[in-house]
């Protein structure tokens, strides 16, 4: 009885955490470049000499879904979509270098290039500053060129190159701020060749139908575990009544 109650209690707690992960994915179904978080429940032994029959349930992170989301053509020259296993370098709020596939770029009021989340976009030499009153174009290799308004395309000026790295899913880990960072001991190499499509954005890779089904399954699983806890309580009360009668 004690074992059944313990398993149901820990299972219900971890099911709530799994529901939170799934809800977070659903909330970002329309976020540009978002990668769905993966998690799975595992049985873990409880340490201690007094718990030989108990088993704990723990939700373990399984990384993220690295599949490419749908590509949307926008026609905006500041929007960029990256090819498979290519990541755009940005400056995280803590000042460190991080990576994202959100390519909805824009020029801030201070003239510095940022993405839609407000993170500074890094070039080979740091954040990129864009002159005022220019038309900007981004090449397939990340080269950023500008043409002063009123002049023809025959007078472009290169102001820098977006920093794009090549990284496999196992080389990256997601931070609390939603940005990816290199795992300890991993060195990410600069991307070579054409890595960017201008005038397009990569959407979220969250599968709405699958996430909705998962939400229903987790809700039913939680109800089953709560029912098991109630059954254990009823059995305990029945056992106590028998002891009183004896």
PDB file of C-alpha atoms in Angstrom:
ATOM      1  CA  UNK A   1       0.000   0.000   0.000  1.00  0.00           C
ATOM      2  CA  UNK A   2       2.797   2.369   0.936  1.00  0.00           C
ATOM      3  CA  UNK A   3       4.616   1.558  -2.294  1.00  0.00           C
ATOM      4  CA  UNK A   4       1.516   2.144  -4.421  1.00  0.00           C
ATOM      5  CA  UNK A   5       0.895   5.506  -2.761  1.00  0.00           C
ATOM      6  CA  UNK A   6       4.508   6.575  -3.228  1.00  0.00           C
ATOM      7  CA  UNK A   7       4.581   5.627  -6.909  1.00  0.00           C
ATOM      8  CA  UNK A   8       1.261   7.410  -7.570  1.00  0.00           C
ATOM      9  CA  UNK A   9       2.379  10.523  -5.693  1.00  0.00           C
ATOM     10  CA  UNK A  10       5.710  10.886  -7.497  1.00  0.00           C
ATOM     11  CA  UNK A  11       4.125   9.991 -10.829  1.00  0.00           C
ATOM     12  CA  UNK A  12       1.461  12.672 -10.447  1.00  0.00           C
ATOM     13  CA  UNK A  13       4.077  15.296  -9.558  1.00  0.00           C
ATOM     14  CA  UNK A  14       6.207  14.473 -12.616  1.00  0.00           C
ATOM     15  CA  UNK A  15       3.140  14.321 -14.858  1.00  0.00           C
ATOM     16  CA  UNK A  16       2.405  17.916 -13.859  1.00  0.00           C
ATOM     17  CA  UNK A  17       5.943  18.859 -14.868  1.00  0.00           C
ATOM     18  CA  UNK A  18       5.518  17.059 -18.198  1.00  0.00           C
ATOM     19  CA  UNK A  19       2.286  18.968 -18.755  1.00  0.00           C
ATOM     20  CA  UNK A  20       4.167  22.225 -18.109  1.00  0.00           C
ATOM     21  CA  UNK A  21       6.761  21.304 -20.751  1.00  0.00           C
ATOM     22  CA  UNK A  22       4.048  20.438 -23.258  1.00  0.00           C
ATOM     23  CA  UNK A  23       2.134  23.649 -22.491  1.00  0.00           C
ATOM     24  CA  UNK A  24       5.312  25.667 -23.026  1.00  0.00           C
ATOM     25  CA  UNK A  25       5.711  24.067 -26.455  1.00  0.00           C
ATOM     26  CA  UNK A  26       2.091  24.868 -27.323  1.00  0.00           C
ATOM     27  CA  UNK A  27       2.528  28.478 -26.217  1.00  0.00           C
ATOM     28  CA  UNK A  28       5.429  28.825 -28.666  1.00  0.00           C
ATOM     29  CA  UNK A  29       3.740  27.197 -31.654  1.00  0.00           C
ATOM     30  CA  UNK A  30       3.870  30.536 -33.482  1.00  0.00           C
ATOM     31  CA  UNK A  31       7.298  31.686 -32.223  1.00  0.00           C
ATOM     32  CA  UNK A  32       9.816  32.162 -35.021  1.00  0.00           C
ATOM     33  CA  UNK A  33      12.594  29.562 -34.956  1.00  0.00           C
ATOM     34  CA  UNK A  34      11.344  27.828 -31.787  1.00  0.00           C
ATOM     35  CA  UNK A  35      12.467  24.240 -31.186  1.00  0.00           C
ATOM     36  CA  UNK A  36      10.132  21.980 -29.206  1.00  0.00           C
ATOM     37  CA  UNK A  37      11.470  20.764 -25.868  1.00  0.00           C
ATOM     38  CA  UNK A  38      11.600  17.003 -25.318  1.00  0.00           C
ATOM     39  CA  UNK A  39      11.182  15.228 -21.969  1.00  0.00           C
ATOM     40  CA  UNK A  40      10.446  11.694 -20.774  1.00  0.00           C
ATOM     41  CA  UNK A  41       9.647  10.071 -17.431  1.00  0.00           C
ATOM     42  CA  UNK A  42      12.020   7.490 -16.022  1.00  0.00           C
ATOM     43  CA  UNK A  43      12.011   5.193 -13.005  1.00  0.00           C
ATOM     44  CA  UNK A  44      14.704   6.093 -10.480  1.00  0.00           C
ATOM     45  CA  UNK A  45      15.630   4.100  -7.372  1.00  0.00           C
ATOM     46  CA  UNK A  46      15.190   5.868  -4.030  1.00  0.00           C
ATOM     47  CA  UNK A  47      18.436   6.085  -2.072  1.00  0.00           C
ATOM     48  CA  UNK A  48      18.454   4.897   1.525  1.00  0.00           C
ATOM     49  CA  UNK A  49      18.340   1.631   3.449  1.00  0.00           C
ATOM     50  CA  UNK A  50      14.716   2.194   4.501  1.00  0.00           C
ATOM     51  CA  UNK A  51      13.372   2.515   0.942  1.00  0.00           C
ATOM     52  CA  UNK A  52      14.251  -0.778  -0.799  1.00  0.00           C
ATOM     53  CA  UNK A  53      10.768  -1.259  -2.243  1.00  0.00           C
ATOM     54  CA  UNK A  54      10.134   2.308  -3.397  1.00  0.00           C
ATOM     55  CA  UNK A  55      10.659   3.642  -6.895  1.00  0.00           C
ATOM     56  CA  UNK A  56      10.715   7.314  -7.767  1.00  0.00           C
ATOM     57  CA  UNK A  57       9.513   8.759 -11.052  1.00  0.00           C
ATOM     58  CA  UNK A  58      11.619  11.565 -12.520  1.00  0.00           C
ATOM     59  CA  UNK A  59      11.098  13.725 -15.602  1.00  0.00           C
ATOM     60  CA  UNK A  60      14.356  13.839 -17.543  1.00  0.00           C
ATOM     61  CA  UNK A  61      15.070  16.407 -20.241  1.00  0.00           C
ATOM     62  CA  UNK A  62      15.777  14.832 -23.622  1.00  0.00           C
ATOM     63  CA  UNK A  63      17.053  17.966 -25.330  1.00  0.00           C
ATOM     64  CA  UNK A  64      15.061  19.525 -28.139  1.00  0.00           C
ATOM     65  CA  UNK A  65      13.553  18.617 -31.464  1.00  0.00           C
ATOM     66  CA  UNK A  66      16.107  19.782 -34.041  1.00  0.00           C
ATOM     67  CA  UNK A  67      13.890  19.329 -37.114  1.00  0.00           C
ATOM     68  CA  UNK A  68      13.491  22.371 -39.345  1.00  0.00           C
ATOM     69  CA  UNK A  69      10.208  24.245 -39.022  1.00  0.00           C
ATOM     70  CA  UNK A  70       8.144  25.400 -41.961  1.00  0.00           C
ATOM     71  CA  UNK A  71       9.771  28.111 -44.096  1.00  0.00           C
ATOM     72  CA  UNK A  72       7.616  31.194 -44.667  1.00  0.00           C
ATOM     73  CA  UNK A  73       8.399  33.599 -47.507  1.00  0.00           C
ATOM     74  CA  UNK A  74       8.050  37.181 -46.249  1.00  0.00           C
ATOM     75  CA  UNK A  75       9.857  39.264 -48.856  1.00  0.00           C
ATOM     76  CA  UNK A  76      11.411  41.323 -46.053  1.00  0.00           C
ATOM     77  CA  UNK A  77      15.170  41.696 -46.753  1.00  0.00           C
ATOM     78  CA  UNK A  78      15.865  41.653 -42.998  1.00  0.00           C
ATOM     79  CA  UNK A  79      14.226  38.245 -42.498  1.00  0.00           C
ATOM     80  CA  UNK A  80      16.569  35.270 -42.795  1.00  0.00           C
ATOM     81  CA  UNK A  81      16.041  31.511 -42.623  1.00  0.00           C
ATOM     82  CA  UNK A  82      18.972  29.224 -41.890  1.00  0.00           C
ATOM     83  CA  UNK A  83      19.740  25.836 -43.410  1.00  0.00           C
ATOM     84  CA  UNK A  84      19.889  22.610 -41.382  1.00  0.00           C
ATOM     85  CA  UNK A  85      22.330  22.640 -38.434  1.00  0.00           C
ATOM     86  CA  UNK A  86      23.139  26.332 -38.881  1.00  0.00           C
ATOM     87  CA  UNK A  87      22.659  28.743 -35.973  1.00  0.00           C
ATOM     88  CA  UNK A  88      22.775  32.525 -35.773  1.00  0.00           C
ATOM     89  CA  UNK A  89      25.022  33.957 -33.044  1.00  0.00           C
ATOM     90  CA  UNK A  90      23.486  36.571 -30.736  1.00  0.00           C
ATOM     91  CA  UNK A  91      24.442  38.219 -27.465  1.00  0.00           C
ATOM     92  CA  UNK A  92      22.470  36.832 -24.533  1.00  0.00           C
ATOM     93  CA  UNK A  93      21.177  39.118 -21.741  1.00  0.00           C
ATOM     94  CA  UNK A  94      24.097  38.015 -19.552  1.00  0.00           C
ATOM     95  CA  UNK A  95      26.577  39.113 -22.229  1.00  0.00           C
ATOM     96  CA  UNK A  96      27.562  35.622 -23.338  1.00  0.00           C
ATOM     97  CA  UNK A  97      27.411  34.301 -26.880  1.00  0.00           C
ATOM     98  CA  UNK A  98      24.326  32.228 -27.620  1.00  0.00           C
ATOM     99  CA  UNK A  99      22.611  30.811 -30.691  1.00  0.00           C
ATOM    100  CA  UNK A 100      19.164  30.915 -32.222  1.00  0.00           C
ATOM    101  CA  UNK A 101      17.336  30.175 -35.457  1.00  0.00           C
ATOM    102  CA  UNK A 102      15.011  33.151 -35.077  1.00  0.00           C
ATOM    103  CA  UNK A 103      15.946  35.260 -38.073  1.00  0.00           C
ATOM    104  CA  UNK A 104      13.419  38.098 -37.751  1.00  0.00           C
ATOM    105  CA  UNK A 105      16.058  40.828 -37.738  1.00  0.00           C
ATOM    106  CA  UNK A 106      15.502  44.545 -37.296  1.00  0.00           C
ATOM    107  CA  UNK A 107      17.539  47.666 -36.771  1.00  0.00           C
ATOM    108  CA  UNK A 108      17.025  49.173 -33.326  1.00  0.00           C
ATOM    109  CA  UNK A 109      16.724  52.854 -32.491  1.00  0.00           C
ATOM    110  CA  UNK A 110      20.433  52.830 -31.646  1.00  0.00           C
ATOM    111  CA  UNK A 111      21.303  51.591 -35.144  1.00  0.00           C
ATOM    112  CA  UNK A 112      22.368  48.134 -33.910  1.00  0.00           C
ATOM    113  CA  UNK A 113      21.037  44.979 -35.563  1.00  0.00           C
ATOM    114  CA  UNK A 114      18.827  42.854 -33.282  1.00  0.00           C
ATOM    115  CA  UNK A 115      16.467  39.919 -33.646  1.00  0.00           C
ATOM    116  CA  UNK A 116      12.772  39.963 -32.793  1.00  0.00           C
ATOM    117  CA  UNK A 117      13.475  39.070 -29.152  1.00  0.00           C
ATOM    118  CA  UNK A 118      15.759  42.099 -28.798  1.00  0.00           C
ATOM    119  CA  UNK A 119      19.059  40.179 -28.683  1.00  0.00           C
ATOM    120  CA  UNK A 120      22.050  41.836 -30.327  1.00  0.00           C
ATOM    121  CA  UNK A 121      22.998  40.026 -33.537  1.00  0.00           C
ATOM    122  CA  UNK A 122      26.706  39.255 -33.667  1.00  0.00           C
ATOM    123  CA  UNK A 123      29.010  39.606 -36.618  1.00  0.00           C
ATOM    124  CA  UNK A 124      32.568  38.373 -36.964  1.00  0.00           C
ATOM    125  CA  UNK A 125      33.726  41.364 -34.900  1.00  0.00           C
ATOM    126  CA  UNK A 126      30.855  41.781 -32.461  1.00  0.00           C
ATOM    127  CA  UNK A 127      27.427  43.480 -32.726  1.00  0.00           C
ATOM    128  CA  UNK A 128      26.638  44.943 -36.136  1.00  0.00           C
ATOM    129  CA  UNK A 129      25.869  48.651 -36.489  1.00  0.00           C
ATOM    130  CA  UNK A 130      23.859  49.776 -39.500  1.00  0.00           C
ATOM    131  CA  UNK A 131      24.174  53.326 -40.931  1.00  0.00           C
ATOM    132  CA  UNK A 132      21.023  55.418 -41.193  1.00  0.00           C
ATOM    133  CA  UNK A 133      19.091  55.959 -44.415  1.00  0.00           C
ATOM    134  CA  UNK A 134      20.294  52.851 -46.207  1.00  0.00           C
ATOM    135  CA  UNK A 135      18.782  49.794 -47.811  1.00  0.00           C
ATOM    136  CA  UNK A 136      20.235  46.598 -46.376  1.00  0.00           C
ATOM    137  CA  UNK A 137      20.709  43.234 -48.029  1.00  0.00           C
ATOM    138  CA  UNK A 138      21.935  39.951 -46.559  1.00  0.00           C
ATOM    139  CA  UNK A 139      23.755  37.455 -48.751  1.00  0.00           C
ATOM    140  CA  UNK A 140      23.612  33.689 -48.591  1.00  0.00           C
ATOM    141  CA  UNK A 141      26.912  33.576 -46.687  1.00  0.00           C
ATOM    142  CA  UNK A 142      25.689  36.163 -44.169  1.00  0.00           C
ATOM    143  CA  UNK A 143      27.436  39.155 -45.725  1.00  0.00           C
ATOM    144  CA  UNK A 144      25.553  42.364 -44.906  1.00  0.00           C
ATOM    145  CA  UNK A 145      25.674  45.105 -47.541  1.00  0.00           C
ATOM    146  CA  UNK A 146      23.995  48.511 -47.577  1.00  0.00           C
ATOM    147  CA  UNK A 147      23.117  50.959 -50.333  1.00  0.00           C
ATOM    148  CA  UNK A 148      22.466  54.626 -49.444  1.00  0.00           C
ATOM    149  CA  UNK A 149      18.941  55.723 -50.248  1.00  0.00           C
ATOM    150  CA  UNK A 150      18.719  57.405 -53.628  1.00  0.00           C
ATOM    151  CA  UNK A 151      21.666  55.497 -55.098  1.00  0.00           C
ATOM    152  CA  UNK A 152      21.584  52.512 -57.388  1.00  0.00           C
ATOM    153  CA  UNK A 153      22.513  48.942 -56.519  1.00  0.00           C
ATOM    154  CA  UNK A 154      25.889  49.444 -58.229  1.00  0.00           C
ATOM    155  CA  UNK A 155      27.244  51.182 -55.107  1.00  0.00           C
ATOM    156  CA  UNK A 156      26.919  48.634 -52.257  1.00  0.00           C
ATOM    157  CA  UNK A 157      29.042  48.834 -49.127  1.00  0.00           C
ATOM    158  CA  UNK A 158      29.803  45.803 -46.983  1.00  0.00           C
ATOM    159  CA  UNK A 159      29.408  46.554 -43.259  1.00  0.00           C
ATOM    160  CA  UNK A 160      30.015  43.073 -41.882  1.00  0.00           C
ATOM    161  CA  UNK A 161      28.997  39.449 -41.896  1.00  0.00           C
ATOM    162  CA  UNK A 162      26.514  37.656 -39.677  1.00  0.00           C
ATOM    163  CA  UNK A 163      28.172  35.108 -37.429  1.00  0.00           C
ATOM    164  CA  UNK A 164      26.682  31.739 -38.281  1.00  0.00           C
ATOM    165  CA  UNK A 165      27.982  28.493 -36.781  1.00  0.00           C
ATOM    166  CA  UNK A 166      27.494  24.835 -37.579  1.00  0.00           C
ATOM    167  CA  UNK A 167      26.199  22.795 -34.637  1.00  0.00           C
ATOM    168  CA  UNK A 168      24.632  19.372 -34.265  1.00  0.00           C
ATOM    169  CA  UNK A 169      21.826  18.957 -31.686  1.00  0.00           C
ATOM    170  CA  UNK A 170      24.065  17.018 -29.293  1.00  0.00           C
ATOM    171  CA  UNK A 171      26.515  19.936 -29.219  1.00  0.00           C
ATOM    172  CA  UNK A 172      23.925  22.389 -27.890  1.00  0.00           C
ATOM    173  CA  UNK A 173      21.853  22.838 -24.752  1.00  0.00           C
ATOM    174  CA  UNK A 174      18.928  25.178 -24.161  1.00  0.00           C
ATOM    175  CA  UNK A 175      19.319  27.846 -21.476  1.00  0.00           C
ATOM    176  CA  UNK A 176      16.642  29.239 -19.173  1.00  0.00           C
ATOM    177  CA  UNK A 177      16.362  32.248 -21.506  1.00  0.00           C
ATOM    178  CA  UNK A 178      15.402  29.998 -24.436  1.00  0.00           C
ATOM    179  CA  UNK A 179      18.703  30.493 -26.272  1.00  0.00           C
ATOM    180  CA  UNK A 180      21.068  27.669 -27.207  1.00  0.00           C
ATOM    181  CA  UNK A 181      24.629  27.456 -25.967  1.00  0.00           C
ATOM    182  CA  UNK A 182      27.522  25.126 -26.708  1.00  0.00           C
ATOM    183  CA  UNK A 183      27.817  22.232 -24.271  1.00  0.00           C
ATOM    184  CA  UNK A 184      30.879  22.181 -22.073  1.00  0.00           C
ATOM    185  CA  UNK A 185      33.885  21.037 -24.049  1.00  0.00           C
ATOM    186  CA  UNK A 186      32.235  21.623 -27.440  1.00  0.00           C
ATOM    187  CA  UNK A 187      33.732  24.023 -29.997  1.00  0.00           C
ATOM    188  CA  UNK A 188      31.391  25.255 -32.721  1.00  0.00           C
ATOM    189  CA  UNK A 189      32.897  25.893 -36.123  1.00  0.00           C
ATOM    190  CA  UNK A 190      31.908  28.848 -38.357  1.00  0.00           C
ATOM    191  CA  UNK A 191      29.521  27.849 -41.122  1.00  0.00           C
ATOM    192  CA  UNK A 192      30.884  27.768 -44.656  1.00  0.00           C
ATOM    193  CA  UNK A 193      29.108  28.318 -47.952  1.00  0.00           C
ATOM    194  CA  UNK A 194      25.486  29.384 -48.363  1.00  0.00           C
ATOM    195  CA  UNK A 195      23.747  29.102 -44.997  1.00  0.00           C
ATOM    196  CA  UNK A 196      21.067  31.803 -45.202  1.00  0.00           C
ATOM    197  CA  UNK A 197      17.973  32.471 -47.293  1.00  0.00           C
ATOM    198  CA  UNK A 198      17.000  36.139 -47.253  1.00  0.00           C
ATOM    199  CA  UNK A 199      13.350  37.207 -47.289  1.00  0.00           C
ATOM    200  CA  UNK A 200      12.150  34.119 -45.408  1.00  0.00           C
ATOM    201  CA  UNK A 201      11.586  32.961 -41.836  1.00  0.00           C
ATOM    202  CA  UNK A 202      11.601  29.557 -40.178  1.00  0.00           C
ATOM    203  CA  UNK A 203       8.516  28.924 -38.093  1.00  0.00           C
ATOM    204  CA  UNK A 204       8.216  26.851 -34.930  1.00  0.00           C
ATOM    205  CA  UNK A 205       8.561  23.077 -35.341  1.00  0.00           C
ATOM    206  CA  UNK A 206       5.905  22.339 -32.693  1.00  0.00           C
ATOM    207  CA  UNK A 207       3.333  19.851 -33.987  1.00  0.00           C
ATOM    208  CA  UNK A 208       0.033  21.283 -32.752  1.00  0.00           C
ATOM    209  CA  UNK A 209      -2.020  18.116 -33.250  1.00  0.00           C
ATOM    210  CA  UNK A 210       0.550  15.925 -31.512  1.00  0.00           C
ATOM    211  CA  UNK A 211       0.911  18.384 -28.621  1.00  0.00           C
ATOM    212  CA  UNK A 212      -2.862  18.518 -28.101  1.00  0.00           C
ATOM    213  CA  UNK A 213      -3.051  14.715 -27.998  1.00  0.00           C
ATOM    214  CA  UNK A 214      -0.161  14.681 -25.508  1.00  0.00           C
ATOM    215  CA  UNK A 215      -1.999  17.210 -23.332  1.00  0.00           C
ATOM    216  CA  UNK A 216      -5.068  14.951 -23.175  1.00  0.00           C
ATOM    217  CA  UNK A 217      -2.969  11.864 -22.450  1.00  0.00           C
ATOM    218  CA  UNK A 218      -1.134  13.590 -19.602  1.00  0.00           C
ATOM    219  CA  UNK A 219      -4.393  14.861 -18.114  1.00  0.00           C
ATOM    220  CA  UNK A 220      -5.840  11.330 -18.102  1.00  0.00           C
ATOM    221  CA  UNK A 221      -2.621   9.937 -16.674  1.00  0.00           C
ATOM    222  CA  UNK A 222      -2.747  12.477 -13.836  1.00  0.00           C
ATOM    223  CA  UNK A 223      -6.375  11.577 -13.084  1.00  0.00           C
ATOM    224  CA  UNK A 224      -5.454   7.883 -12.938  1.00  0.00           C
ATOM    225  CA  UNK A 225      -2.632   8.572 -10.470  1.00  0.00           C
ATOM    226  CA  UNK A 226      -4.888  10.682  -8.247  1.00  0.00           C
ATOM    227  CA  UNK A 227      -7.477   7.896  -8.309  1.00  0.00           C
ATOM    228  CA  UNK A 228      -4.792   5.418  -7.240  1.00  0.00           C
ATOM    229  CA  UNK A 229      -3.898   7.660  -4.280  1.00  0.00           C
ATOM    230  CA  UNK A 230      -7.556   7.779  -3.241  1.00  0.00           C
ATOM    231  CA  UNK A 231      -7.802   3.993  -3.529  1.00  0.00           C
ATOM    232  CA  UNK A 232      -4.734   3.614  -1.336  1.00  0.00           C
ATOM    233  CA  UNK A 233      -6.314   5.923   1.230  1.00  0.00           C
ATOM    234  CA  UNK A 234      -9.551   3.925   1.198  1.00  0.00           C
ATOM    235  CA  UNK A 235      -7.629   0.665   1.628  1.00  0.00           C
ATOM    236  CA  UNK A 236      -5.751   2.176   4.552  1.00  0.00           C
ATOM    237  CA  UNK A 237      -8.988   3.253   6.217  1.00  0.00           C
ATOM    238  CA  UNK A 238     -10.494  -0.211   5.681  1.00  0.00           C
ATOM    239  CA  UNK A 239      -7.420  -1.854   7.210  1.00  0.00           C
ATOM    240  CA  UNK A 240      -7.608   0.459  10.224  1.00  0.00           C
ATOM    241  CA  UNK A 241     -11.282  -0.459  10.709  1.00  0.00           C
ATOM    242  CA  UNK A 242     -10.433  -4.164  10.701  1.00  0.00           C
ATOM    243  CA  UNK A 243      -7.750  -3.610  13.318  1.00  0.00           C
ATOM    244  CA  UNK A 244     -10.192  -1.723  15.560  1.00  0.00           C
ATOM    245  CA  UNK A 245     -12.721  -4.552  15.256  1.00  0.00           C
ATOM    246  CA  UNK A 246     -10.041  -7.079  16.182  1.00  0.00           C
TER     247      UNK A 246
END
